[in-house]
Amino acid sequence: MDPSLFVAYTPQTNGVPSESKLATYMNHQSPGIGLSTNSMTKHLSNLSLDSQKKVTASPEFVPGRGLTGSNSSSPNLFNNSYTHSQENVGGTTYFYFGNTSSDVVGSEDGTEAIGPVATGQIGYVYPGTPSHLQPVKTAKPPSSNNSSAPSTPPPQVAPSFFVSENLRLDILQKNALTLAQPDIVRFPDLPNEVDNYHELCPLEPIHKPASTVLGYQTSTYKATSIKTGTRYCLRRIHDFRLANTKFMVLVDMWKRLSHTNLVQLREVFTTKAFGDHSMVFVYDYHPASETLLNKHFASTELNGYTDPFSSDPNAPRPYSHTKNTILRQQHSSMLPESVIWSYIIQLTAAFRVIHAAGLAYRCLDPTKVLLTSRTRLRLSCVAIPDVVTFDGNTTNPLTLIPHYQQEDLVALGKLVLALACRSLIAVHRDNMSASIELITRSYSTDLRNLILYLLSNQSRKSVTDLMPMIGARFYTQLDAAQLRLDVLENELAKELENGRLFKLLVKLATINERPELNMEPTWAETGDRYMLKLFRDYVFHQVTADGRPWLDLAHVVSCLNKLDSGSQDKICLMSRDEQSVLVVSYAELRQCLETSFDELSPFSFLGGMITMVTVMKKGKDWWLERGGYAWRLRDAGLRTDSGRGMTLVGSDSGSTSDGSNT
Ligand SMILES: Nc1ncnc2c1ncn2[C@@H]1O[C@H](COP(=O)(O)OP(=O)(O)OP(=O)(O)O)[C@@H](O)[C@H]1O
């Protein structure tokens, strides 16, 4: 800060030194908060050095307690019952605006007064985590080396202004994966563009054998839509030649089907971009999703035990291996029954809409069920079996659907059995009785009956027949889903508040310390802006009595909330030379902020502040116009977003006008 901007204190009693910033401020101030000569004289006549409200010594500031002798929670926050307009104590001049006794509600015990809030200025302060969500917050897991320590209750998670750490990391990881860029060193052969998609990133090894489920070699990529920038999952069927397009009836039916337990199909196309005739299915991309196979049948999930046949459950193996593998689950890591029911409810929910739409899934397998968050299942690869096994000679592609629906239900029975036994080979015909025995011993009769029903030879099974077996477990699932919703809404509420305060900070930061505005180098240092500068110091730059920075997030949040709501609470702003003190309400500061920012906004043309700009060509140059101001774009080196990345504006090509609305 340029020290010359501060004027040396003149030991002048009640007057404001004409060259001081406060004087400048008072010259510039809005009439609503002005000090008229009359009122000044009136207040001065009331002023007495013996006044009880006089500040007799420099108050001591204790972090967390504010000023000693004051019950305020913020340092320098004056009791609001002052009626003086100005006072000089020990060389420091204090200014007070208006007659505060009428417009400020002071509590009798002298605690911080809260002024009335004007209509339309109601600020919302985040009320904290609802009590029923407190137990849901995950506590830090105990470290592995203190497992023998006596169990102590997990520490209560302190209410936070920010989104919880677990959710934050989760979202960050998903964002990072979504934004991942192609690795051309590792995958030099990948095409730059495939139809309307680019930035292809493989989600699995490229050269892998044909899928046992789909019967073709497939590859999965994350890709970005060239038109919209949205990320999608492309599933490529290698070397697939189309015989005819009759299957498009089924593809269109799948595209129309939308459900929370399905990976949404967007489009299907053929391409030669990979150097062969490939068929590509475009699905929604769910970052960080994991297959059921990885989650529950990987060796790490099975206490380190590796099933040498897990990659191919059909491979021949000795009897002892088979039996031991199934029995081993009894002593290791069987899934809690609630998890299995949660999966059953989600899978049957998906089947219910698929079958009701006259379709069949046809590829239920642990590799095709995605866990897109902790317990959220989605069926992937929809429509692929319908396309790759399509028989061009059939007159009606829908005739076989009822048969396939029955197969879906058998596949569901096998998947639930495999999950319950935690083994893929549990579903082999030879192992079936041992597996059912295990289920009978370990789980409820309902679960056993459900599996037996699905695997039975009954001719016309229906997914709706499963509903009585699920019974009241629906309520548990609904409760879990609603609790999750509450948690997320609660987290969102916090970030909403942070977003509001962020906007306020952006306004403050664009005003504070601005070197000049409209050729006026002192703009940021005079008038309303000077008040905002002192306010910035008050919020962020306070120090303790021994000069250490005083950092208290609650103080910052409280001040910003009061500023945003235009509270009538008053604070004491001190000049940096500590020679002048200005008492001002948040409502007045808010007025300063709005006025100053309004002065800036006609000049702004980038970022989120702009409303509408016009870009036009005059002679050789491109100009941007807004609110009577114009900028030559080539000089400023400005760029505009043309929808496919940033492009330099100012070339001779292009249209003559453009609008941007944010
Ligand atoms: N829509 C999607 N969004 C994000 N990731 C996906 C999506 N679909 C699949 N994946 C990921 O792609 C990877 C490969 O899936 P895929 O279905 O090919 O499994 P697989 O075990 O290789 O099966 P297969 O042997 O049949 O090819 C998995 O890790 C899966 O999590």
XYZ file of C-alpha atoms and ligand atoms in Angstrom:
693
model
C 0.000 0.000 0.000
C 1.278 3.397 -0.914
C 1.854 5.196 2.420
C 1.374 8.544 0.715
C -2.267 7.671 0.375
C -2.602 7.988 4.085
C -2.627 11.405 5.617
C -0.772 12.052 8.827
C -3.094 12.475 11.723
C -3.695 16.097 12.676
C -4.448 16.359 16.390
C -7.639 18.149 15.690
C -10.444 17.425 18.039
C -13.860 16.952 16.577
C -13.311 17.883 12.958
C -12.237 15.548 10.211
C -8.929 16.550 8.618
C -9.902 17.818 5.203
C -7.233 15.765 3.445
C -8.118 12.484 5.199
C -9.792 9.591 3.413
C -12.679 9.804 5.794
C -13.233 13.341 4.670
C -13.068 12.137 1.091
C -15.537 9.464 1.954
C -17.856 11.909 3.598
C -17.730 14.080 0.488
C -18.616 11.113 -1.691
C -21.055 9.346 0.549
C -24.580 8.670 -0.483
C -27.222 10.961 0.976
C -28.839 8.073 2.821
C -25.872 7.665 5.074
C -24.594 11.196 5.098
C -23.830 13.317 8.117
C -25.585 16.629 7.716
C -24.042 19.657 9.342
C -27.170 20.059 11.425
C -27.129 16.592 12.800
C -23.404 16.838 13.345
C -23.849 20.020 15.356
C -26.679 18.434 17.263
C -24.637 15.390 18.096
C -21.619 17.460 18.930
C -23.620 19.460 21.402
C -24.543 16.196 23.118
C -20.987 15.070 23.248
C -19.427 14.956 26.617
C -16.076 13.619 27.648
C -17.748 12.306 30.768
C -20.169 10.323 28.728
C -20.598 6.816 30.007
C -20.354 5.559 26.458
C -17.031 7.193 25.894
C -14.178 4.873 25.070
C -11.583 5.659 27.681
C -8.715 3.443 26.672
C -7.697 1.281 23.799
C -9.861 -1.778 24.240
C -8.039 -5.058 24.516
C -8.860 -7.562 21.832
C -9.017 -11.205 22.818
C -9.661 -13.634 19.963
C -12.962 -15.372 20.350
C -14.103 -12.857 22.954
C -13.815 -9.671 20.971
C -13.027 -6.518 22.874
C -12.779 -6.811 26.613
C -15.497 -4.782 28.178
C -17.733 -5.564 25.239
C -19.827 -8.648 24.755
C -19.478 -8.530 21.041
C -18.182 -11.640 19.339
C -16.266 -9.635 16.755
C -13.269 -7.475 17.488
C -13.911 -3.753 17.214
C -17.631 -4.285 17.158
C -19.123 -1.478 19.122
C -22.134 -1.677 21.298
C -24.924 -0.328 19.128
C -26.444 1.990 21.677
C -24.161 4.947 20.824
C -25.956 8.121 20.038
C -22.950 10.301 19.306
C -22.019 11.156 15.798
C -18.339 11.743 16.495
C -15.907 11.430 19.344
C -12.179 11.806 19.795
C -10.496 9.662 22.364
C -6.774 9.629 22.925
C -6.069 10.900 19.426
C -8.509 8.534 17.706
C -11.640 9.947 16.131
C -14.780 7.806 16.218
C -17.679 8.584 13.866
C -21.247 7.337 14.323
C -24.021 7.685 11.826
C -27.554 8.764 12.671
C -29.489 8.218 15.817
C -28.982 4.559 16.429
C -31.230 4.140 19.410
C -34.347 3.915 17.268
C -33.172 1.608 14.554
C -31.150 -0.879 16.511
C -32.509 -3.465 18.841
C -30.145 -3.773 21.741
C -30.595 -6.542 24.218
C -30.814 -5.602 27.806
C -27.905 -7.651 28.945
C -25.642 -5.858 26.551
C -25.092 -8.755 24.194
C -24.548 -8.053 20.534
C -27.491 -6.211 19.158
C -29.153 -7.393 16.021
C -30.709 -4.681 13.979
C -33.913 -5.046 12.036
C -33.381 -6.347 8.541
C -35.046 -4.487 5.741
C -37.560 -6.272 3.565
C -35.867 -8.155 0.785
C -32.612 -8.228 2.696
C -33.187 -11.389 4.632
C -29.943 -13.320 4.629
C -29.923 -17.070 5.005
C -27.335 -18.620 7.219
C -26.624 -22.316 6.849
C -28.380 -23.887 9.833
C -26.048 -26.840 10.299
C -26.433 -30.564 9.758
C -29.907 -31.868 10.673
C -29.803 -34.088 13.730
C -30.960 -37.213 11.916
C -27.994 -36.935 9.560
C -25.350 -36.709 12.279
C -24.972 -40.487 12.715
C -24.599 -40.887 8.953
C -21.433 -38.827 8.828
C -18.538 -41.191 8.545
C -15.907 -40.967 11.215
C -12.244 -41.454 10.408
C -11.462 -45.179 10.421
C -9.213 -46.220 13.294
C -5.633 -46.817 12.302
C -4.664 -50.444 11.874
C -2.125 -50.541 14.681
C -4.559 -49.621 17.426
C -6.930 -52.502 16.857
C -6.220 -53.811 20.348
C -7.053 -50.497 21.954
C -10.322 -50.390 23.904
C -13.103 -49.312 21.626
C -14.033 -45.677 22.054
C -17.028 -44.018 20.452
C -16.142 -42.264 17.193
C -15.500 -38.556 17.675
C -18.441 -36.288 16.859
C -17.871 -34.665 13.516
C -17.833 -30.899 13.964
C -20.354 -29.057 11.807
C -18.567 -27.725 8.780
C -19.161 -24.884 6.347
C -17.947 -27.105 3.524
C -18.969 -30.292 1.830
C -17.875 -33.402 3.774
C -14.414 -34.761 3.080
C -15.605 -38.136 1.792
C -18.060 -36.645 -0.650
C -15.519 -34.037 -1.724
C -12.907 -36.682 -2.533
C -15.514 -38.784 -4.281
C -16.613 -35.929 -6.504
C -13.031 -34.801 -7.124
C -12.077 -38.293 -8.238
C -15.069 -38.471 -10.553
C -14.293 -35.028 -11.977
C -10.661 -35.970 -12.546
C -11.695 -39.124 -14.392
C -14.273 -37.246 -16.429
C -11.680 -34.667 -17.465
C -8.931 -37.207 -18.239
C -7.295 -36.569 -21.600
C -6.193 -39.143 -24.187
C -2.731 -40.609 -23.725
C -1.336 -40.610 -27.279
C 1.966 -42.115 -26.138
C 0.300 -45.203 -24.686
C -2.437 -45.383 -27.301
C -0.978 -43.958 -30.526
C -3.370 -45.936 -32.748
C -6.574 -44.492 -31.389
C -8.454 -42.341 -33.916
C -8.744 -38.607 -33.177
C -12.398 -38.577 -34.004
C -15.054 -41.249 -34.184
C -18.242 -39.898 -35.691
C -19.240 -36.981 -33.406
C -16.874 -37.973 -30.619
C -13.250 -37.222 -29.865
C -10.748 -37.453 -26.976
C -11.061 -41.231 -26.708
C -9.660 -42.709 -23.486
C -9.770 -46.507 -23.103
C -11.530 -47.705 -19.935
C -10.004 -51.198 -20.166
C -7.107 -52.967 -21.945
C -7.608 -52.564 -25.704
C -6.414 -55.961 -26.895
C -8.451 -58.409 -24.883
C -10.158 -61.633 -25.954
C -13.746 -61.709 -27.146
C -16.306 -61.123 -24.428
C -17.840 -64.380 -23.208
C -21.092 -62.561 -22.576
C -21.406 -60.649 -25.849
C -19.583 -63.100 -28.123
C -17.518 -60.397 -29.827
C -14.313 -58.578 -29.060
C -15.333 -55.293 -27.468
C -13.552 -52.163 -26.244
C -14.846 -49.466 -23.949
C -13.803 -45.814 -24.139
C -14.637 -42.556 -22.492
C -15.185 -39.974 -25.237
C -16.288 -36.353 -25.532
C -19.094 -35.236 -27.766
C -17.786 -32.720 -30.273
C -21.152 -30.980 -30.382
C -21.901 -30.607 -26.671
C -18.682 -31.346 -24.758
C -20.513 -34.004 -22.714
C -18.590 -37.179 -21.841
C -19.992 -40.519 -22.965
C -19.014 -44.138 -22.778
C -18.463 -45.687 -26.201
C -18.609 -49.438 -26.469
C -17.076 -50.651 -29.698
C -17.904 -54.053 -31.167
C -14.849 -54.975 -33.226
C -15.166 -56.234 -36.745
C -18.915 -56.281 -36.912
C -20.662 -56.134 -40.287
C -24.245 -55.078 -40.477
C -26.533 -57.401 -42.416
C -29.567 -55.106 -42.224
C -31.027 -52.383 -40.057
C -34.247 -54.049 -38.901
C -32.851 -54.169 -35.341
C -33.161 -50.392 -35.192
C -36.709 -50.953 -33.919
C -35.205 -52.443 -30.769
C -32.469 -49.819 -30.543
C -35.084 -47.067 -30.639
C -37.057 -48.792 -27.895
C -33.906 -48.969 -25.729
C -33.083 -45.323 -26.371
C -36.528 -44.331 -25.114
C -36.126 -46.424 -21.958
C -34.829 -44.396 -19.062
C -34.379 -45.714 -15.538
C -32.120 -44.990 -12.590
C -30.785 -48.553 -12.639
C -29.870 -48.556 -16.326
C -26.928 -47.066 -18.170
C -28.754 -44.904 -20.679
C -28.250 -45.749 -24.355
C -27.868 -42.605 -26.495
C -27.127 -43.772 -30.013
C -25.701 -46.553 -32.161
C -23.600 -46.097 -35.304
C -21.135 -47.927 -37.509
C -17.673 -46.601 -38.214
C -14.457 -47.379 -40.031
C -12.472 -44.948 -37.876
C -10.760 -47.832 -36.037
C -9.580 -49.398 -39.294
C -12.258 -52.075 -39.370
C -16.025 -52.231 -39.581
C -16.957 -51.453 -36.007
C -20.303 -50.905 -34.409
C -20.352 -48.324 -31.628
C -22.925 -48.021 -28.838
C -22.962 -44.696 -27.037
C -23.980 -44.706 -23.368
C -23.947 -42.235 -20.504
C -20.564 -42.123 -18.837
C -20.478 -42.911 -15.119
C -16.987 -42.076 -13.860
C -15.305 -44.369 -11.337
C -17.869 -47.101 -11.830
C -16.879 -50.624 -10.973
C -18.287 -53.927 -12.190
C -19.869 -56.365 -9.735
C -17.155 -58.810 -10.783
C -14.406 -56.467 -9.589
C -16.252 -55.432 -6.490
C -17.291 -58.798 -5.107
C -15.386 -61.502 -6.941
C -11.896 -60.030 -7.198
C -9.196 -61.780 -5.144
C -8.639 -58.730 -2.921
C -12.312 -58.783 -2.017
C -12.044 -62.427 -1.040
C -9.484 -61.973 1.736
C -6.593 -62.356 -0.645
C -7.736 -65.767 -1.840
C -7.296 -66.069 -5.571
C -9.590 -68.354 -7.468
C -7.436 -69.527 -10.390
C -10.632 -70.230 -12.348
C -12.345 -66.936 -11.626
C -11.541 -65.483 -15.039
C -13.152 -68.480 -16.700
C -15.696 -70.227 -14.517
C -16.230 -72.849 -17.219
C -12.644 -74.105 -17.121
C -12.334 -77.711 -15.888
C -11.144 -78.006 -12.301
C -10.690 -80.707 -9.695
C -13.670 -81.552 -7.461
C -11.744 -80.652 -4.310
C -11.175 -77.159 -5.658
C -14.842 -76.649 -6.375
C -16.050 -77.829 -2.994
C -13.384 -76.003 -1.049
C -14.060 -72.762 -2.825
C -17.725 -72.802 -1.919
C -17.094 -73.904 1.670
C -14.359 -71.334 2.097
C -16.969 -68.583 1.826
C -18.609 -69.713 5.056
C -15.595 -68.580 6.996
C -14.539 -65.574 4.986
C -16.398 -62.728 3.475
C -20.018 -63.451 2.766
C -22.028 -60.354 1.940
C -24.464 -58.953 4.495
C -27.994 -59.972 3.549
C -29.097 -56.323 3.442
C -26.591 -55.652 0.631
C -27.893 -58.617 -1.366
C -31.496 -57.419 -0.958
C -30.491 -53.922 -1.988
C -29.006 -55.388 -5.174
C -32.084 -57.566 -5.745
C -34.409 -54.584 -5.406
C -32.385 -52.523 -7.874
C -31.971 -55.332 -10.394
C -35.649 -56.242 -10.273
C -36.540 -52.551 -10.590
C -34.525 -52.429 -13.818
C -36.053 -55.680 -15.082
C -39.512 -54.449 -14.252
C -39.242 -51.465 -16.627
C -37.314 -53.416 -19.273
C -39.863 -56.228 -19.383
C -42.791 -53.830 -19.168
C -41.416 -52.023 -22.224
C -41.500 -55.314 -24.166
C -37.712 -55.751 -24.090
C -35.282 -58.208 -22.517
C -31.834 -57.432 -21.103
C -30.167 -60.690 -22.191
C -26.688 -60.126 -20.771
C -27.020 -60.182 -16.969
C -23.539 -61.003 -15.727
C -21.234 -59.638 -12.988
C -19.187 -57.882 -15.697
C -22.217 -56.035 -16.996
C -23.614 -54.721 -13.730
C -21.956 -51.449 -12.768
C -21.693 -50.007 -9.303
C -21.778 -46.311 -10.104
C -21.585 -45.249 -6.462
C -21.322 -47.149 -3.187
C -24.455 -49.273 -3.544
C -25.996 -47.939 -6.732
C -26.359 -50.504 -9.512
C -26.812 -49.869 -13.210
C -27.154 -52.407 -16.001
C -24.735 -51.644 -18.826
C -24.540 -52.801 -22.443
C -28.281 -52.625 -23.022
C -29.317 -53.364 -26.635
C -26.000 -54.976 -27.590
C -27.284 -58.607 -27.517
C -30.330 -57.534 -29.532
C -28.071 -56.103 -32.247
C -25.204 -58.598 -32.364
C -27.434 -61.697 -32.323
C -30.071 -60.238 -34.583
C -31.375 -62.671 -37.137
C -32.176 -60.787 -40.321
C -34.600 -63.522 -41.432
C -37.046 -63.000 -38.566
C -40.099 -61.129 -39.645
C -40.806 -59.657 -36.223
C -37.759 -58.999 -33.963
C -40.036 -58.884 -30.909
C -41.386 -62.433 -31.100
C -38.623 -64.005 -29.052
C -38.680 -61.358 -26.297
C -40.921 -63.329 -23.847
C -38.475 -66.214 -24.069
C -35.522 -63.899 -23.398
C -37.350 -62.366 -20.456
C -37.573 -65.811 -18.861
C -33.837 -66.211 -19.442
C -33.275 -62.845 -17.726
C -34.981 -64.151 -14.591
C -32.893 -67.340 -14.561
C -29.763 -65.219 -14.992
C -30.923 -63.090 -12.061
C -31.283 -66.230 -9.914
C -27.739 -67.282 -10.828
C -26.300 -63.848 -10.111
C -27.975 -63.650 -6.690
C -26.768 -67.168 -5.884
C -23.210 -66.288 -6.926
C -23.318 -63.111 -4.837
C -24.713 -64.923 -1.809
C -22.037 -67.666 -2.052
C -19.496 -65.082 -3.128
C -18.298 -67.442 -5.839
C -18.864 -67.634 -9.586
C -18.622 -71.429 -9.639
C -21.413 -71.739 -7.072
C -23.918 -71.570 -9.949
C -22.567 -74.623 -11.772
C -25.072 -77.437 -11.971
C -22.752 -79.773 -10.008
C -22.378 -77.271 -7.170
C -25.972 -76.150 -6.994
C -27.069 -78.278 -4.037
C -23.970 -77.324 -1.975
C -24.632 -73.671 -2.774
C -28.309 -73.822 -1.796
C -27.299 -75.568 1.416
C -24.936 -72.749 2.191
C -27.658 -70.173 1.519
C -30.128 -72.061 3.743
C -27.624 -72.033 6.605
C -26.511 -68.439 6.189
C -29.451 -66.376 5.008
C -33.201 -65.948 5.429
C -35.822 -68.261 3.934
C -37.058 -65.404 1.751
C -33.699 -65.149 0.025
C -33.507 -68.890 -0.478
C -37.078 -69.002 -1.847
C -36.372 -66.144 -4.216
C -33.328 -67.944 -5.648
C -35.213 -71.235 -5.918
C -38.128 -69.512 -7.670
C -35.832 -67.832 -10.205
C -33.910 -71.038 -10.931
C -37.024 -73.257 -11.095
C -38.432 -74.684 -14.296
C -41.697 -72.845 -13.811
C -42.895 -71.904 -17.267
C -44.102 -68.327 -16.829
C -42.112 -66.496 -14.218
C -42.543 -62.784 -13.802
C -40.493 -60.146 -12.083
C -43.609 -58.930 -10.274
C -43.889 -62.337 -8.553
C -40.727 -61.391 -6.647
C -42.313 -58.419 -4.962
C -44.005 -60.327 -2.090
C -40.672 -62.018 -1.327
C -38.978 -58.641 -1.118
C -41.856 -57.378 1.043
C -41.056 -54.788 3.709
C -37.438 -54.667 2.586
C -38.641 -52.094 0.085
C -39.113 -49.715 3.019
C -35.531 -50.235 4.153
C -34.311 -49.514 0.646
C -36.518 -46.449 0.384
C -35.312 -45.218 3.753
C -31.672 -45.661 2.727
C -32.274 -43.825 -0.545
C -34.059 -40.962 1.193
C -31.379 -40.692 3.849
C -28.760 -40.456 1.130
C -30.842 -37.770 -0.534
C -31.011 -35.834 2.738
C -27.242 -36.087 3.186
C -26.601 -34.825 -0.330
C -29.164 -32.041 -0.004
C -27.517 -31.010 3.229
C -24.120 -30.919 1.565
C -25.577 -28.984 -1.345
C -27.065 -26.427 1.027
C -23.598 -25.718 2.404
C -22.133 -25.224 -1.025
C -25.068 -23.052 -2.021
C -24.196 -20.755 0.858
C -20.552 -20.833 -0.136
C -21.521 -19.951 -3.705
C -23.464 -16.941 -2.442
C -20.509 -15.757 -0.355
C -18.161 -16.422 -3.257
C -20.150 -14.038 -5.463
C -19.908 -11.429 -2.730
C -16.146 -11.935 -2.474
C -15.790 -11.616 -6.234
C -17.525 -8.254 -6.080
C -15.338 -7.113 -3.195
C -12.146 -8.312 -4.849
C -12.911 -6.612 -8.152
C -13.309 -3.302 -6.285
C -10.538 -3.503 -3.651
C -7.099 -2.229 -4.690
C -8.127 -1.596 -8.304
C -5.245 0.497 -9.677
C -7.565 2.795 -11.613
C -10.991 3.111 -13.119
C -11.867 5.297 -16.055
C -8.503 7.114 -15.821
C -9.028 7.805 -12.112
C -6.072 6.324 -10.198
C -7.581 7.012 -6.754
C -10.883 5.345 -7.506
C -10.319 2.391 -5.188
C -9.002 4.617 -2.416
C -11.796 7.136 -2.152
C -15.482 7.302 -1.411
C -17.457 4.090 -1.042
C -14.459 2.064 -2.193
C -12.396 3.302 0.749
C -15.087 2.020 3.095
C -14.921 -1.357 1.369
C -11.176 -1.420 1.704
C -11.435 -0.816 5.438
C -14.134 -3.458 5.583
C -11.855 -5.923 3.809
C -9.206 -5.198 6.480
C -11.843 -5.687 9.167
C -12.891 -9.056 7.807
C -9.554 -10.527 6.779
C -6.621 -8.608 8.189
C -7.259 -8.288 11.876
C -4.461 -9.062 14.283
C -4.306 -10.051 17.922
C -3.013 -7.701 20.606
C 0.535 -8.966 20.046
C 0.311 -8.497 16.279
C -0.333 -12.073 15.143
C -2.880 -12.607 12.344
C -6.294 -13.383 13.775
C -7.827 -16.085 11.631
C -11.373 -17.127 12.388
C -13.544 -18.524 9.628
C -16.689 -17.988 11.699
C -15.867 -14.272 11.877
C -15.408 -14.105 8.084
C -18.627 -15.999 7.382
C -20.589 -13.963 9.898
C -19.346 -10.647 8.441
C -20.038 -11.683 4.865
C -23.509 -12.951 5.731
C -24.322 -9.691 7.470
C -23.010 -7.770 4.495
C -25.083 -9.851 2.122
C -28.258 -9.443 4.148
C -27.639 -5.721 4.737
C -27.848 -6.078 8.494
C -28.301 -2.925 10.612
C -25.515 -4.114 12.945
C -22.734 -1.598 13.165
C -19.037 -2.185 13.068
C -16.059 -0.037 13.659
C -13.698 0.387 10.726
C -10.261 1.685 11.527
C -7.916 3.397 9.099
C -4.588 1.684 8.647
C -2.747 4.410 10.506
C -5.173 3.772 13.394
C -5.894 7.461 13.606
C -9.499 7.384 12.433
C -12.364 5.079 13.178
C -15.607 4.974 11.265
C -18.752 3.397 12.665
C -20.860 2.015 9.887
C -23.676 -0.501 9.462
C -23.548 -3.511 7.173
C -26.534 -2.030 5.328
C -24.428 1.006 4.458
C -21.500 -1.179 3.436
C -23.791 -3.185 1.225
C -24.949 0.034 -0.393
C -21.263 0.955 -0.952
C -20.641 -2.440 -2.511
C -23.593 -2.273 -4.863
C -22.861 1.309 -5.934
C -19.175 0.624 -6.538
C -19.827 -2.573 -8.386
C -22.432 -0.864 -10.550
C -19.743 1.638 -11.481
C -17.532 -1.247 -12.586
C -20.066 -3.313 -14.454
C -20.446 -1.138 -17.573
C -16.734 -1.740 -18.108
C -16.890 -5.483 -17.669
C -17.248 -7.732 -20.640
C -15.823 -11.048 -19.556
C -16.748 -13.611 -16.952
C -20.077 -14.083 -15.265
C -20.883 -10.429 -14.730
C -21.851 -9.563 -18.270
C -25.374 -9.659 -19.529
C -25.224 -8.977 -23.254
C -22.412 -7.852 -25.490
C -22.303 -7.214 -29.199
C -19.312 -8.080 -31.317
C -19.154 -6.257 -34.611
C -16.666 -5.447 -37.327
C -15.811 -1.841 -38.073
C -13.319 -1.407 -40.872
C -10.490 -3.833 -40.290
C -11.106 -4.385 -36.602
C -13.578 -6.251 -34.495
C -15.251 -4.299 -31.708
C -17.139 -5.382 -28.660
C -19.853 -3.046 -27.492
C -21.842 -2.879 -24.313
C -23.701 -0.118 -22.522
C -22.295 2.632 -24.699
C -18.677 1.451 -24.297
C -16.611 -0.224 -26.992
C -13.407 -2.280 -26.960
C -11.265 -3.147 -29.935
C -10.860 -6.900 -29.669
C -7.613 -7.346 -31.527
C -5.879 -4.873 -29.236
C -7.129 -6.584 -26.130
C -6.318 -10.021 -27.529
C -9.764 -11.206 -26.560
C -11.159 -14.552 -27.426
C -14.625 -15.876 -27.750
C -15.982 -19.344 -27.300
C -17.237 -20.590 -30.601
C -18.618 -23.811 -29.130
C -15.566 -25.922 -29.995
C -12.927 -24.385 -27.792
C -11.545 -20.898 -27.679
C -10.934 -19.107 -30.937
C -9.174 -15.828 -31.471
C -11.575 -13.152 -32.584
C -10.335 -10.509 -34.925
C -9.682 -12.363 -38.133
C -11.393 -11.250 -41.265
C -13.682 -14.230 -41.423
C -16.873 -14.802 -39.493
C -20.151 -13.070 -39.015
C -20.484 -9.413 -38.264
C -22.195 -9.718 -34.933
C -22.431 -12.102 -32.086
C -24.156 -12.096 -28.721
C -23.085 -13.634 -25.498
C -25.513 -14.115 -22.699
C -24.362 -15.367 -19.348
N -21.163 -46.449 -18.904
C -19.963 -46.589 -18.339
N -19.402 -45.548 -17.701
C -18.199 -45.669 -17.137
N -17.468 -46.792 -17.134
C -17.985 -47.878 -17.748
C -19.247 -47.823 -18.378
N -19.492 -49.047 -18.906
C -18.426 -49.814 -18.602
N -17.518 -49.122 -17.913
C -16.229 -49.617 -17.426
O -15.547 -50.221 -18.492
C -14.827 -51.343 -18.033
C -15.028 -52.496 -18.978
O -16.366 -52.934 -18.972
P -16.770 -54.322 -19.622
O -18.250 -54.459 -19.578
O -16.102 -54.472 -20.954
O -16.170 -55.322 -18.588
P -15.333 -56.623 -18.922
O -15.059 -57.235 -17.596
O -14.172 -56.266 -19.778
O -16.403 -57.505 -19.713
P -16.192 -58.317 -21.072
O -15.308 -59.463 -20.729
O -17.578 -58.724 -21.449
O -15.601 -57.351 -22.058
C -15.304 -51.632 -16.620
O -14.272 -51.306 -15.705
C -16.451 -50.709 -16.390
O -16.426 -50.167 -15.080
